[in-house]
Amino acid sequence: MKGKRRRHRTTLVVAFALIAGLGATVPATADTPYPFRDPTLPVSTRVDDLLGRLTLDEKISLLHQYEPAIPRLGIQSFRTGTEALHGVAWLGRATVFPQAVGLASTWDPALMEQVGSAVGDEARGLQQQRPDGWGLNLWAPVVNLLRDPRWGRNEEGYSEDPELTGALATAYGEGLTGGDPNHLKTAPTLKHYLAYNNEADRATTSSDLRPRVQKEYDEAAFKPAIAADAATGVMTSYNLVNGRPATVNPDLNDEVRTWTDQNLLNVTDAFAPGNLVSPQQYYPTIAEGDAAALKAGVDSFTDNSADPGPTTTAINSALQQGPLKVSDIDRAARDILSVRVRLGEFDPGGGEYGSIDASVINSPAHQRLARKAAAEGTVLLKNNGTLPLRSSGKDVAVVGPLADTLYTDWYSGTLPYAVTPAKGIASKLNASVATSEGVDRIALRDTATGTYVTAGTGGTGAPLQETTNTPTIAAQFDAFDWGSGIVTLRSAANGKYVGYNWSNFVNDQTQPNGWYVQQQFKLEQQDDGTYLLKYAGYETAESWWSSPVYLGPTDANGTLGLVSKDRAAHYTKDVVRSGVADAVAAVKGKDTAIVVIGSMPSINGREAHDRTDMSLAPSQEALVKAVHQANPRTVVVVENSYPTTLGAVQKEVPALLWTSHAGQETGNALADILYGDENPSGRLTQTWYRSDADLPSILDYDIIKSDRTYQYFQGKPLYPFGYGLSYTTFHYGTLKAVAGGYEVPVTNTGTRSGDEVVQLYTHQRTSRDKEPLKQLKAFQRVSLKPGETKTVRLNLQRKDLAHWDVTRSKWVVESGTYDVMAGASSADIRTRTTWRIHGDTIPPRDLSRTTRAENFDDYSGIHLVDESKASGTAVGAAADGAWLKFTDTQLGAGAGELTARVAGTSPGTVEVRLGSPTGRLVGTVHTAATSSSYDYETVTADLSDTAKGRTDVYLVLSDGLRISTFTVR
């Protein structure tokens, strides 16, 4: 007891010293120990104490992203949301790890945890340098499944598979949290709940999630990290799900909170609460929208930037008008304070992790970890024996638009240093290497005046003007082609990119950047061979953009500005230096030519902008072809953030590597791989398709019906999920069942040490329902020396074979034979066995019980819609003849009546047909118009005496009709 009292005394002394140091006013009751500052008490007790000391206004103030200080209690300000996707972003220089998709390509949870721990340490270190209070709620990782490689934010996610995504997210989150849910290093938030994979019209499009897709696929990526207490909440997504904005998704409370016993801090995405009023037009006022979000399970509102006024006003209004109760405020405040207590904010010295300081930022250990992660995430796609290269072959050329530069993405931190591919290879060889970016250097001459466009020669550039009759260095630009007609222009005069600054076009940017990426142009060739220079910054695609988009002189000095197309200058494009010729000259006669091509992450797909195609830029493909013709010993490195349809490149070159934009150590990691100091062990986390034609609409979220991802895709991919080559070879022995899973011996049969990623898949041979062709259930990374054998254990339990039974709305493991397969990828199965399960048999449907229409087995011409604004999913017909199939229904001796709960603003019909959508008609319901889409009425119709037996029942709907539930009895 004596020691305990001493600890309390120390707690108070340190706590009040911290308060004083922060400039807060020490309360008059400073000699009274507050229980919420006592780290020996349970978290819940401390939260209860603090919550009880707050006024209602103070509680409401906690509900906005920027939570103000409460000086009377010595409480600092707090902010939800520090970006930490692959390093701490936007707060200054910090270690930049590979992009999330690159980290995931390691298939290495242990490494992911180490990276997460490093990022958490740096967040702590940067936090001590910030004057505005605590900001240790990290918005990472992104666990949205990468079902469509055209998604603009593909770089932010991990995988198209929920098992892999869940495992990696859990590992990264455990690193961020420190592994103890009651003592958090940082508080990670999973993004973005739910079914968010398109940027086009992302605030107004609705993702249709039938129950099986939601349960088996989308939710399955979020649940593992929450269930493992490796994340402290979720961020809601911008889109709608089944017609209801994700900001007010009741699953936040009804589902997500059931996955853990911890209090979760759920946040909205930026400005999403305001979207409920416009453009979503879901609620007429912010007060009603914020109230609905709070009641659905949102705790913190990310809206109006740092101004909490509109949010607190709306919450107070909702309290006064009735939608909210004080208990709703208390619940959300409790969730927020629980996280703040666990972060150690109210502990002496900041708690268990409070001593972490700036010395950890970009430490040598983190630099080594960044290099290791970049190497492990590199995937060897093709190798005819060219790799690894011999370090004795020092006469090397490294060419291509990404040969000697590193680009960062929207969620990257600031690079503390940059090891480019060329620099990494030169360092590896301890020799200079020839380089060429392989891009054309051009000059643009106005055919009407004969003058060239010139840029500023100083470090800050100058507005573009037409000033000279000769193509001086100031009139020369390196034209980088990023595909889809987009080019960026880098001034030869100062090495800076040309961009629009809302007034002029100035060469002042180190790389294309910013929300609108105002460094994008198109050179539109005209019939007479001249070119128009078109501005293509992302804001030109916004609905509010009304300015012209073509460039031409706007004053007597020849200053370029935006003009209408009929006033646009016509330019000749004079090629001062051919990029292809320059690259070819660099590689001729060299021991090896290494071509680094790929994407510019601010241009080729990013937040708010999906990819328009999956191919390489045509000029990059031409560059590779020319270099390979000039030097057969060509190695191609594709550095981008997504699967690519590689066309002729994949067929022609002898060796091909893929890496994400892998951060500050990209060049060293690539050199390690190319020269064999590291054996490539990265594996693809997405299917690489051969053509855009292999994919349906990006808005189609039903992976089951549309045969998406490796689980259901029927075609032959360019590279399959899980694919990746090695410099050595591996032999798999016999797969055997053991308690709790399976074991397989794996032997390194080559001459080099290497890592194999052993992947375990299952397939259910027979089922009432459509099942995946293969489904990843476990994986294990194993390191093997030449000739070494290790027995790899892969956990698999009976419950892991379950799928969602829509007939009874529960998980079910069906009786039957299951194939269990182990291999090097989803398409490279090396050993297999079977598992005979004595499980459940899904009975015939009993439609005499109330059946939710959303629990169909198949459909056509429908959308899933919100049954009410608060909860529930209904089915809406998008055209006459839309239908729902209910497979294997037992009508018995006969069903005499259909009863349905329907809504619609115009009269409609529901037909009951047997066997097919055009099969025997046994009854029709005629519905009158209801006052709104949410005003349901119950309607009935008699069925003919032929409605009997065991058959498939179809409901055929007229356009605009909504149906929530029905019975056939």
mmCIF file of N, CA and C in Angstrom, residues 427-491:
data_model
loop_
_atom_site.group_PDB
_atom_site.id
_atom_site.type_symbol
_atom_site.label_atom_id
_atom_site.label_comp_id
_atom_site.label_asym_id
_atom_site.label_seq_id
_atom_site.Cartn_x
_atom_site.Cartn_y
_atom_site.Cartn_z
ATOM 1 N N SER A 427 25.913 2.279 -56.860
ATOM 2 C CA SER A 427 26.504 1.989 -55.549
ATOM 3 C C SER A 427 26.842 0.512 -55.425
ATOM 4 N N LYS A 428 25.962 -0.322 -55.932
ATOM 5 C CA LYS A 428 26.195 -1.767 -55.851
ATOM 6 C C LYS A 428 27.458 -2.150 -56.622
ATOM 7 N N LEU A 429 27.641 -1.550 -57.793
ATOM 8 C CA LEU A 429 28.781 -1.884 -58.641
ATOM 9 C C LEU A 429 30.037 -1.098 -58.284
ATOM 10 N N ASN A 430 29.856 -0.069 -57.457
ATOM 11 C CA ASN A 430 30.963 0.832 -57.148
ATOM 12 C C ASN A 430 31.568 1.365 -58.441
ATOM 13 N N ALA A 431 30.650 1.751 -59.321
ATOM 14 C CA ALA A 431 31.058 2.252 -60.632
ATOM 15 C C ALA A 431 29.965 3.166 -61.160
ATOM 16 N N SER A 432 30.331 4.021 -62.060
ATOM 17 C CA SER A 432 29.328 4.887 -62.672
ATOM 18 C C SER A 432 28.521 4.080 -63.689
ATOM 19 N N VAL A 433 27.270 4.478 -63.879
ATOM 20 C CA VAL A 433 26.421 3.824 -64.871
ATOM 21 C C VAL A 433 25.913 4.884 -65.834
ATOM 22 N N ALA A 434 25.733 4.475 -67.077
ATOM 23 C CA ALA A 434 25.163 5.376 -68.069
ATOM 24 C C ALA A 434 23.656 5.488 -67.811
ATOM 25 N N THR A 435 23.108 6.678 -67.981
ATOM 26 C CA THR A 435 21.687 6.881 -67.759
ATOM 27 C C THR A 435 21.067 7.677 -68.892
ATOM 28 N N SER A 436 19.787 7.467 -69.076
ATOM 29 C CA SER A 436 18.986 8.266 -69.993
ATOM 30 C C SER A 436 17.540 8.072 -69.596
ATOM 31 N N GLU A 437 16.788 9.161 -69.518
ATOM 32 C CA GLU A 437 15.379 9.030 -69.166
ATOM 33 C C GLU A 437 14.540 8.515 -70.332
ATOM 34 N N GLY A 438 15.094 8.604 -71.529
ATOM 35 C CA GLY A 438 14.370 8.076 -72.682
ATOM 36 C C GLY A 438 13.142 8.870 -73.048
ATOM 37 N N VAL A 439 13.113 10.150 -72.717
ATOM 38 C CA VAL A 439 11.974 10.991 -73.069
ATOM 39 C C VAL A 439 12.436 12.078 -74.034
ATOM 40 N N ASP A 440 11.524 12.470 -74.892
ATOM 41 C CA ASP A 440 11.856 13.493 -75.879
ATOM 42 C C ASP A 440 12.022 14.858 -75.220
ATOM 43 N N ARG A 441 13.042 15.585 -75.661
ATOM 44 C CA ARG A 441 13.163 16.999 -75.302
ATOM 45 C C ARG A 441 12.631 17.792 -76.487
ATOM 46 N N ILE A 442 11.650 18.628 -76.223
ATOM 47 C CA ILE A 442 10.952 19.306 -77.316
ATOM 48 C C ILE A 442 10.984 20.813 -77.123
ATOM 49 N N ALA A 443 10.703 21.502 -78.213
ATOM 50 C CA ALA A 443 10.474 22.942 -78.181
ATOM 51 C C ALA A 443 9.173 23.205 -78.923
ATOM 52 N N LEU A 444 8.390 24.133 -78.422
ATOM 53 C CA LEU A 444 7.080 24.433 -79.002
ATOM 54 C C LEU A 444 7.127 25.813 -79.646
ATOM 55 N N ARG A 445 6.930 25.830 -80.973
ATOM 56 C CA ARG A 445 6.998 27.095 -81.728
ATOM 57 C C ARG A 445 5.617 27.456 -82.232
ATOM 58 N N ASP A 446 5.186 28.642 -81.924
ATOM 59 C CA ASP A 446 3.887 29.145 -82.378
ATOM 60 C C ASP A 446 3.977 29.423 -83.872
ATOM 61 N N THR A 447 3.189 28.724 -84.659
ATOM 62 C CA THR A 447 3.279 28.877 -86.121
ATOM 63 C C THR A 447 2.815 30.248 -86.582
ATOM 64 N N ALA A 448 2.000 30.922 -85.778
ATOM 65 C CA ALA A 448 1.509 32.241 -86.189
ATOM 66 C C ALA A 448 2.553 33.323 -86.004
ATOM 67 N N THR A 449 3.406 33.177 -84.979
ATOM 68 C CA THR A 449 4.378 34.238 -84.679
ATOM 69 C C THR A 449 5.824 33.801 -84.888
ATOM 70 N N GLY A 450 6.037 32.502 -84.976
ATOM 71 C CA GLY A 450 7.397 31.992 -85.110
ATOM 72 C C GLY A 450 8.184 31.981 -83.825
ATOM 73 N N THR A 451 7.571 32.329 -82.702
ATOM 74 C CA THR A 451 8.282 32.380 -81.422
ATOM 75 C C THR A 451 8.050 31.102 -80.621
ATOM 76 N N TYR A 452 9.043 30.796 -79.792
ATOM 77 C CA TYR A 452 9.011 29.592 -78.971
ATOM 78 C C TYR A 452 8.501 29.904 -77.562
ATOM 79 N N VAL A 453 7.901 28.919 -76.981
ATOM 80 C CA VAL A 453 7.481 29.006 -75.575
ATOM 81 C C VAL A 453 8.716 28.873 -74.700
ATOM 82 N N THR A 454 8.878 29.794 -73.752
ATOM 83 C CA THR A 454 10.036 29.752 -72.869
ATOM 84 C C THR A 454 9.586 29.739 -71.410
ATOM 85 N N ALA A 455 10.460 29.216 -70.557
ATOM 86 C CA ALA A 455 10.209 29.131 -69.123
ATOM 87 C C ALA A 455 11.288 29.901 -68.381
ATOM 88 N N GLY A 456 11.085 30.096 -67.086
ATOM 89 C CA GLY A 456 12.065 30.811 -66.279
ATOM 90 C C GLY A 456 13.292 29.962 -66.013
ATOM 91 N N THR A 457 14.428 30.614 -65.865
ATOM 92 C CA THR A 457 15.681 29.899 -65.653
ATOM 93 C C THR A 457 16.073 29.811 -64.184
ATOM 94 N N GLY A 458 15.419 30.562 -63.314
ATOM 95 C CA GLY A 458 15.741 30.517 -61.889
ATOM 96 C C GLY A 458 15.075 29.350 -61.195
ATOM 97 N N GLY A 459 15.417 29.168 -59.921
ATOM 98 C CA GLY A 459 14.895 28.040 -59.167
ATOM 99 C C GLY A 459 13.399 28.066 -59.002
ATOM 100 N N THR A 460 12.797 29.254 -58.986
ATOM 101 C CA THR A 460 11.347 29.360 -58.822
ATOM 102 C C THR A 460 10.615 29.489 -60.145
ATOM 103 N N GLY A 461 11.353 29.429 -61.262
ATOM 104 C CA GLY A 461 10.722 29.485 -62.560
ATOM 105 C C GLY A 461 10.109 30.831 -62.849
ATOM 106 N N ALA A 462 9.241 30.844 -63.857
ATOM 107 C CA ALA A 462 8.554 32.073 -64.266
ATOM 108 C C ALA A 462 7.385 31.669 -65.152
ATOM 109 N N PRO A 463 6.409 32.545 -65.316
ATOM 110 C CA PRO A 463 5.293 32.230 -66.217
ATOM 111 C C PRO A 463 5.791 31.946 -67.630
ATOM 112 N N LEU A 464 5.179 30.956 -68.270
ATOM 113 C CA LEU A 464 5.539 30.636 -69.649
ATOM 114 C C LEU A 464 5.151 31.791 -70.563
ATOM 115 N N GLN A 465 6.073 32.085 -71.492
ATOM 116 C CA GLN A 465 5.843 33.140 -72.476
ATOM 117 C C GLN A 465 6.369 32.687 -73.826
ATOM 118 N N GLU A 466 5.888 33.322 -74.855
ATOM 119 C CA GLU A 466 6.474 33.154 -76.186
ATOM 120 C C GLU A 466 7.408 34.339 -76.400
ATOM 121 N N THR A 467 8.738 34.050 -76.362
ATOM 122 C CA THR A 467 9.673 35.187 -76.299
ATOM 123 C C THR A 467 10.831 35.133 -77.281
ATOM 124 N N THR A 468 11.118 33.998 -77.889
ATOM 125 C CA THR A 468 12.357 33.898 -78.663
ATOM 126 C C THR A 468 12.118 33.192 -79.984
ATOM 127 N N ASN A 469 12.927 33.526 -80.961
ATOM 128 C CA ASN A 469 12.824 32.891 -82.275
ATOM 129 C C ASN A 469 13.783 31.721 -82.432
ATOM 130 N N THR A 470 14.548 31.435 -81.366
ATOM 131 C CA THR A 470 15.463 30.299 -81.418
ATOM 132 C C THR A 470 15.199 29.392 -80.215
ATOM 133 N N PRO A 471 15.352 28.077 -80.405
ATOM 134 C CA PRO A 471 15.041 27.134 -79.316
ATOM 135 C C PRO A 471 16.163 27.048 -78.287
ATOM 136 N N THR A 472 16.333 28.124 -77.529
ATOM 137 C CA THR A 472 17.346 28.150 -76.481
ATOM 138 C C THR A 472 16.981 27.137 -75.388
ATOM 139 N N ILE A 473 17.867 26.983 -74.416
ATOM 140 C CA ILE A 473 17.603 26.037 -73.333
ATOM 141 C C ILE A 473 16.329 26.413 -72.587
ATOM 142 N N ALA A 474 16.033 27.691 -72.514
ATOM 143 C CA ALA A 474 14.812 28.132 -71.839
ATOM 144 C C ALA A 474 13.557 27.718 -72.597
ATOM 145 N N ALA A 475 13.706 27.376 -73.862
ATOM 146 C CA ALA A 475 12.570 26.982 -74.693
ATOM 147 C C ALA A 475 12.453 25.474 -74.842
ATOM 148 N N GLN A 476 13.193 24.741 -74.050
ATOM 149 C CA GLN A 476 13.195 23.286 -74.189
ATOM 150 C C GLN A 476 12.539 22.622 -72.976
ATOM 151 N N PHE A 477 11.771 21.563 -73.268
ATOM 152 C CA PHE A 477 11.022 20.856 -72.230
ATOM 153 C C PHE A 477 11.134 19.350 -72.442
ATOM 154 N N ASP A 478 11.331 18.636 -71.363
ATOM 155 C CA ASP A 478 11.305 17.175 -71.416
ATOM 156 C C ASP A 478 9.850 16.729 -71.271
ATOM 157 N N ALA A 479 9.369 16.036 -72.302
ATOM 158 C CA ALA A 479 7.962 15.659 -72.355
ATOM 159 C C ALA A 479 7.796 14.205 -71.912
ATOM 160 N N PHE A 480 7.296 14.015 -70.708
ATOM 161 C CA PHE A 480 7.072 12.680 -70.155
ATOM 162 C C PHE A 480 5.662 12.214 -70.508
ATOM 163 N N ASP A 481 5.579 11.075 -71.157
ATOM 164 C CA ASP A 481 4.292 10.514 -71.561
ATOM 165 C C ASP A 481 3.836 9.502 -70.520
ATOM 166 N N TRP A 482 2.683 9.758 -69.874
ATOM 167 C CA TRP A 482 2.170 8.864 -68.842
ATOM 168 C C TRP A 482 0.972 8.054 -69.307
ATOM 169 N N GLY A 483 0.703 8.072 -70.597
ATOM 170 C CA GLY A 483 -0.405 7.299 -71.131
ATOM 171 C C GLY A 483 -1.696 8.097 -71.145
ATOM 172 N N SER A 484 -2.670 7.578 -71.881
ATOM 173 C CA SER A 484 -3.975 8.241 -72.026
ATOM 174 C C SER A 484 -3.826 9.667 -72.546
ATOM 175 N N GLY A 485 -2.747 9.921 -73.271
ATOM 176 C CA GLY A 485 -2.533 11.237 -73.859
ATOM 177 C C GLY A 485 -1.948 12.270 -72.925
ATOM 178 N N ILE A 486 -1.719 11.927 -71.666
ATOM 179 C CA ILE A 486 -1.240 12.893 -70.674
ATOM 180 C C ILE A 486 0.278 12.993 -70.713
ATOM 181 N N VAL A 487 0.770 14.224 -70.766
ATOM 182 C CA VAL A 487 2.207 14.468 -70.665
ATOM 183 C C VAL A 487 2.462 15.484 -69.565
ATOM 184 N N THR A 488 3.667 15.412 -69.016
ATOM 185 C CA THR A 488 4.140 16.482 -68.142
ATOM 186 C C THR A 488 5.341 17.113 -68.815
ATOM 187 N N LEU A 489 5.516 18.412 -68.573
ATOM 188 C CA LEU A 489 6.581 19.172 -69.221
ATOM 189 C C LEU A 489 7.548 19.671 -68.155
ATOM 190 N N ARG A 490 8.760 19.164 -68.218
ATOM 191 C CA ARG A 490 9.793 19.598 -67.288
ATOM 192 C C ARG A 490 10.739 20.544 -67.996
ATOM 193 N N SER A 491 10.902 21.710 -67.452
ATOM 194 C CA SER A 491 11.738 22.721 -68.086
ATOM 195 C C SER A 491 13.203 22.313 -68.050
#
